[in-house]
Amino acid sequence: MVLFALLVSVALACLGRQTLAGRIKFALWSFALFLVIGVGVAWLMYPFSR
Amino acid sequence: MTVETLVTEENSRLNPVFPVLIALAAWIVPGLGHLCLRRWVRALGFFATAGGLALAGYALHGEAFRPGSADPFGTLGFLADACSGVFYFLPRVLTNARPDLSHAAGDYGTRFIAAAGIVNLLAVIDAYATARGERS
């Protein structure tokens, strides 16, 4: 999940921002959101896993 | 207005086939379209991300869908996978590694390969729009 989040974040940053600084900021923000939301959704689904 | 913008707008005006050729190059080798347009960072970014996703997918023994599937999802999977260009066609020729979907890793690998194609499809659209002068 971490590798997927990292690679997709970089791709989205390349598409979404024009400057290098903007891309780095966007990629870091997107990467963090991928991880937080991924782990959050996993915790929400945990009670239904049994 | 940058030199790169001027170059792409001039090329598009002179030759309407130019954006199509750029899109074709971007599809065949991820990042090549942007490289031709002298967008170095985007070229490197798309090559690294599409290549990284596809190679990670093959390393996890994911399945790359073949054409002519009777299952509509198989056809959709093929379309997504084939969008990664050389990263779809070359591993099929260079290796005889078979997908292994008996473990969860193989299923993750299948998604990685599809994601590589989707990322490259976005890159192709971006390269086409850039070559037409619609994006900088």
Tab-separated table of C-alpha atoms in Angstrom:
chain	number	residue	atom	x	y	z
A	1	MET	CA	0.000	0.000	0.000
A	2	VAL	CA	2.867	2.350	0.829
A	3	LEU	CA	4.558	1.705	-2.549
A	4	PHE	CA	1.271	2.131	-4.408
A	5	ALA	CA	0.497	5.355	-2.523
A	6	LEU	CA	3.974	6.730	-3.201
A	7	LEU	CA	3.979	6.012	-6.947
A	8	VAL	CA	0.420	7.196	-7.564
A	9	SER	CA	1.051	10.362	-5.523
A	10	VAL	CA	4.082	11.216	-7.668
A	11	ALA	CA	2.073	10.617	-10.867
A	12	LEU	CA	-0.820	12.779	-9.669
A	13	ALA	CA	1.617	15.511	-8.613
A	14	CYS	CA	3.189	15.490	-12.093
A	15	LEU	CA	-0.278	15.921	-13.596
A	16	GLY	CA	-1.730	18.373	-11.141
A	17	ARG	CA	0.992	20.927	-10.493
A	18	GLN	CA	3.335	22.857	-12.781
A	19	THR	CA	6.179	23.883	-10.484
A	20	LEU	CA	8.653	21.539	-8.787
A	21	ALA	CA	7.882	22.918	-5.328
A	22	GLY	CA	4.156	22.582	-5.944
A	23	ARG	CA	4.611	19.002	-7.127
A	24	ILE	CA	6.634	17.998	-4.070
A	25	LYS	CA	4.078	19.556	-1.719
A	26	PHE	CA	1.166	17.953	-3.576
A	27	ALA	CA	2.890	14.533	-3.644
A	28	LEU	CA	3.639	14.589	0.085
A	29	TRP	CA	0.109	15.708	0.945
A	30	SER	CA	-1.457	13.125	-1.366
A	31	PHE	CA	0.822	10.361	-0.017
A	32	ALA	CA	-0.125	11.186	3.573
A	33	LEU	CA	-3.834	11.218	2.725
A	34	PHE	CA	-3.559	7.862	0.924
A	35	LEU	CA	-2.017	6.307	4.035
A	36	VAL	CA	-4.311	7.941	6.597
A	37	ILE	CA	-7.502	7.177	4.643
A	38	GLY	CA	-6.314	3.641	3.794
A	39	VAL	CA	-5.577	2.777	7.417
A	40	GLY	CA	-8.751	4.582	8.533
A	41	VAL	CA	-10.978	2.621	6.141
A	42	ALA	CA	-9.246	-0.613	7.224
A	43	TRP	CA	-10.064	0.145	10.866
A	44	LEU	CA	-13.680	0.985	9.963
A	45	MET	CA	-14.050	-2.364	8.158
A	46	TYR	CA	-12.431	-4.351	10.959
A	47	PRO	CA	-15.684	-5.085	12.912
A	48	PHE	CA	-17.224	-6.586	9.744
A	49	SER	CA	-14.262	-8.868	8.989
A	50	ARG	CA	-15.545	-11.800	11.070
B	1	MET	CA	5.214	32.256	-22.186
B	2	THR	CA	8.063	29.755	-22.069
B	3	VAL	CA	10.192	28.515	-24.946
B	4	GLU	CA	8.639	25.057	-24.568
B	5	THR	CA	5.129	26.473	-24.938
B	6	LEU	CA	6.127	28.347	-28.060
B	7	VAL	CA	7.751	25.239	-29.531
B	8	THR	CA	4.696	23.029	-28.969
B	9	GLU	CA	2.229	25.639	-30.226
B	10	GLU	CA	4.322	26.181	-33.335
B	11	ASN	CA	4.607	22.436	-34.011
B	12	SER	CA	0.866	21.910	-33.519
B	13	ARG	CA	0.039	24.748	-35.884
B	14	LEU	CA	2.420	23.500	-38.577
B	15	ASN	CA	1.586	19.844	-38.295
B	16	PRO	CA	-1.757	18.662	-36.879
B	17	VAL	CA	-0.383	15.104	-36.736
B	18	PHE	CA	2.269	16.212	-34.201
B	19	PRO	CA	0.070	15.822	-31.074
B	20	VAL	CA	-1.039	12.373	-32.258
B	21	LEU	CA	2.587	11.287	-32.713
B	22	ILE	CA	3.407	12.619	-29.255
B	23	ALA	CA	0.470	10.702	-27.763
B	24	LEU	CA	1.619	7.552	-29.584
B	25	ALA	CA	5.164	7.972	-28.247
B	26	ALA	CA	3.792	8.568	-24.738
B	27	TRP	CA	1.772	5.353	-24.975
B	28	ILE	CA	4.600	3.161	-26.325
B	29	VAL	CA	7.162	4.269	-23.722
B	30	PRO	CA	5.783	6.018	-20.626
B	31	GLY	CA	7.343	9.475	-20.404
B	32	LEU	CA	8.637	9.533	-23.992
B	33	GLY	CA	5.931	11.951	-25.116
B	34	HIS	CA	6.894	14.447	-22.429
B	35	LEU	CA	10.572	13.860	-23.194
B	36	CYS	CA	9.953	14.854	-26.831
B	37	LEU	CA	8.222	17.996	-25.537
B	38	ARG	CA	11.200	18.725	-23.254
B	39	ARG	CA	9.168	18.328	-20.068
B	40	TRP	CA	11.964	16.542	-18.254
B	41	VAL	CA	10.463	16.248	-14.770
B	42	ARG	CA	7.105	14.993	-15.994
B	43	ALA	CA	8.853	12.533	-18.366
B	44	LEU	CA	10.927	11.112	-15.526
B	45	GLY	CA	7.943	11.087	-13.173
B	46	PHE	CA	5.675	9.174	-15.537
B	47	PHE	CA	8.398	6.713	-16.566
B	48	ALA	CA	9.282	5.998	-12.936
B	49	THR	CA	5.691	5.683	-11.719
B	50	ALA	CA	4.250	3.641	-14.605
B	51	GLY	CA	7.386	1.496	-14.744
B	52	GLY	CA	7.550	1.096	-10.983
B	53	LEU	CA	3.899	0.062	-10.719
B	54	ALA	CA	4.163	-2.403	-13.616
B	55	LEU	CA	7.423	-3.987	-12.443
B	56	ALA	CA	6.144	-4.245	-8.871
B	57	GLY	CA	3.026	-5.908	-10.261
B	58	TYR	CA	5.052	-8.484	-12.190
B	59	ALA	CA	7.324	-9.031	-9.176
B	60	LEU	CA	4.214	-9.822	-7.093
B	61	HIS	CA	3.189	-12.377	-9.777
B	62	GLY	CA	0.192	-10.341	-10.876
B	63	GLU	CA	-1.799	-11.261	-13.953
B	64	ALA	CA	-1.610	-9.167	-17.129
B	65	PHE	CA	-4.883	-9.717	-18.999
B	66	ARG	CA	-4.712	-11.014	-22.565
B	67	PRO	CA	-6.854	-9.745	-25.457
B	68	GLY	CA	-9.948	-11.591	-26.579
B	69	SER	CA	-11.345	-12.439	-23.158
B	70	ALA	CA	-14.959	-13.640	-23.050
B	71	ASP	CA	-15.368	-11.850	-19.720
B	72	PRO	CA	-16.107	-8.091	-20.018
B	73	PHE	CA	-13.949	-7.452	-16.951
B	74	GLY	CA	-11.131	-9.333	-18.676
B	75	THR	CA	-11.496	-7.028	-21.679
B	76	LEU	CA	-11.478	-3.962	-19.415
B	77	GLY	CA	-8.436	-5.366	-17.643
B	78	PHE	CA	-6.659	-5.867	-20.952
B	79	LEU	CA	-7.433	-2.289	-22.016
B	80	ALA	CA	-6.094	-0.943	-18.715
B	81	ASP	CA	-2.984	-3.134	-18.834
B	82	ALA	CA	-2.196	-2.413	-22.486
B	83	CYS	CA	-2.157	1.329	-21.766
B	84	SER	CA	1.231	0.870	-20.076
B	85	GLY	CA	2.781	0.278	-23.522
B	86	VAL	CA	6.208	-1.292	-23.388
B	87	PHE	CA	5.689	-2.343	-19.777
B	88	TYR	CA	2.783	-4.530	-20.922
B	89	PHE	CA	4.339	-6.031	-24.040
B	90	LEU	CA	8.019	-6.486	-23.088
B	91	PRO	CA	7.646	-8.604	-19.919
B	92	ARG	CA	5.421	-11.006	-21.897
B	93	VAL	CA	8.261	-11.479	-24.380
B	94	LEU	CA	11.272	-11.358	-22.050
B	95	THR	CA	10.084	-13.577	-19.207
B	96	ASN	CA	8.120	-16.769	-18.899
B	97	ALA	CA	7.039	-16.024	-15.333
B	98	ARG	CA	3.445	-17.054	-14.767
B	99	PRO	CA	0.965	-15.153	-12.608
B	100	ASP	CA	0.215	-16.718	-9.260
B	101	LEU	CA	-3.190	-15.686	-7.962
B	102	SER	CA	-3.274	-18.332	-5.234
B	103	HIS	CA	-1.791	-15.759	-2.848
B	104	ALA	CA	-2.999	-12.268	-2.017
B	105	ALA	CA	0.238	-10.818	-3.431
B	106	GLY	CA	-0.702	-11.981	-6.925
B	107	ASP	CA	-4.037	-10.199	-6.653
B	108	TYR	CA	-2.272	-7.017	-5.513
B	109	GLY	CA	0.143	-7.421	-8.421
B	110	THR	CA	-2.770	-7.555	-10.889
B	111	ARG	CA	-4.026	-4.228	-9.516
B	112	PHE	CA	-0.521	-2.719	-9.719
B	113	ILE	CA	-0.249	-3.645	-13.424
B	114	ALA	CA	-3.682	-2.138	-14.131
B	115	ALA	CA	-2.752	1.010	-12.181
B	116	ALA	CA	0.406	1.368	-14.310
B	117	GLY	CA	-1.784	1.419	-17.412
B	118	ILE	CA	-4.170	3.981	-15.950
B	119	VAL	CA	-1.291	6.243	-14.889
B	120	ASN	CA	0.172	6.034	-18.385
B	121	LEU	CA	-3.239	6.729	-19.938
B	122	LEU	CA	-3.380	9.968	-17.919
B	123	ALA	CA	0.174	10.722	-19.100
B	124	VAL	CA	-0.832	10.152	-22.742
B	125	ILE	CA	-3.775	12.546	-22.394
B	126	ASP	CA	-1.524	15.118	-20.705
B	127	ALA	CA	1.142	14.787	-23.416
B	128	TYR	CA	-1.506	15.162	-26.147
B	129	ALA	CA	-2.958	18.291	-24.515
B	130	THR	CA	0.537	19.709	-24.001
B	131	ALA	CA	1.464	19.079	-27.642
B	132	ARG	CA	-1.703	20.904	-28.716
B	133	GLY	CA	-0.666	23.848	-26.562
B	134	GLU	CA	-3.650	23.461	-24.239
B	135	ARG	CA	-1.401	22.793	-21.228
B	136	SER	CA	1.984	24.201	-20.378
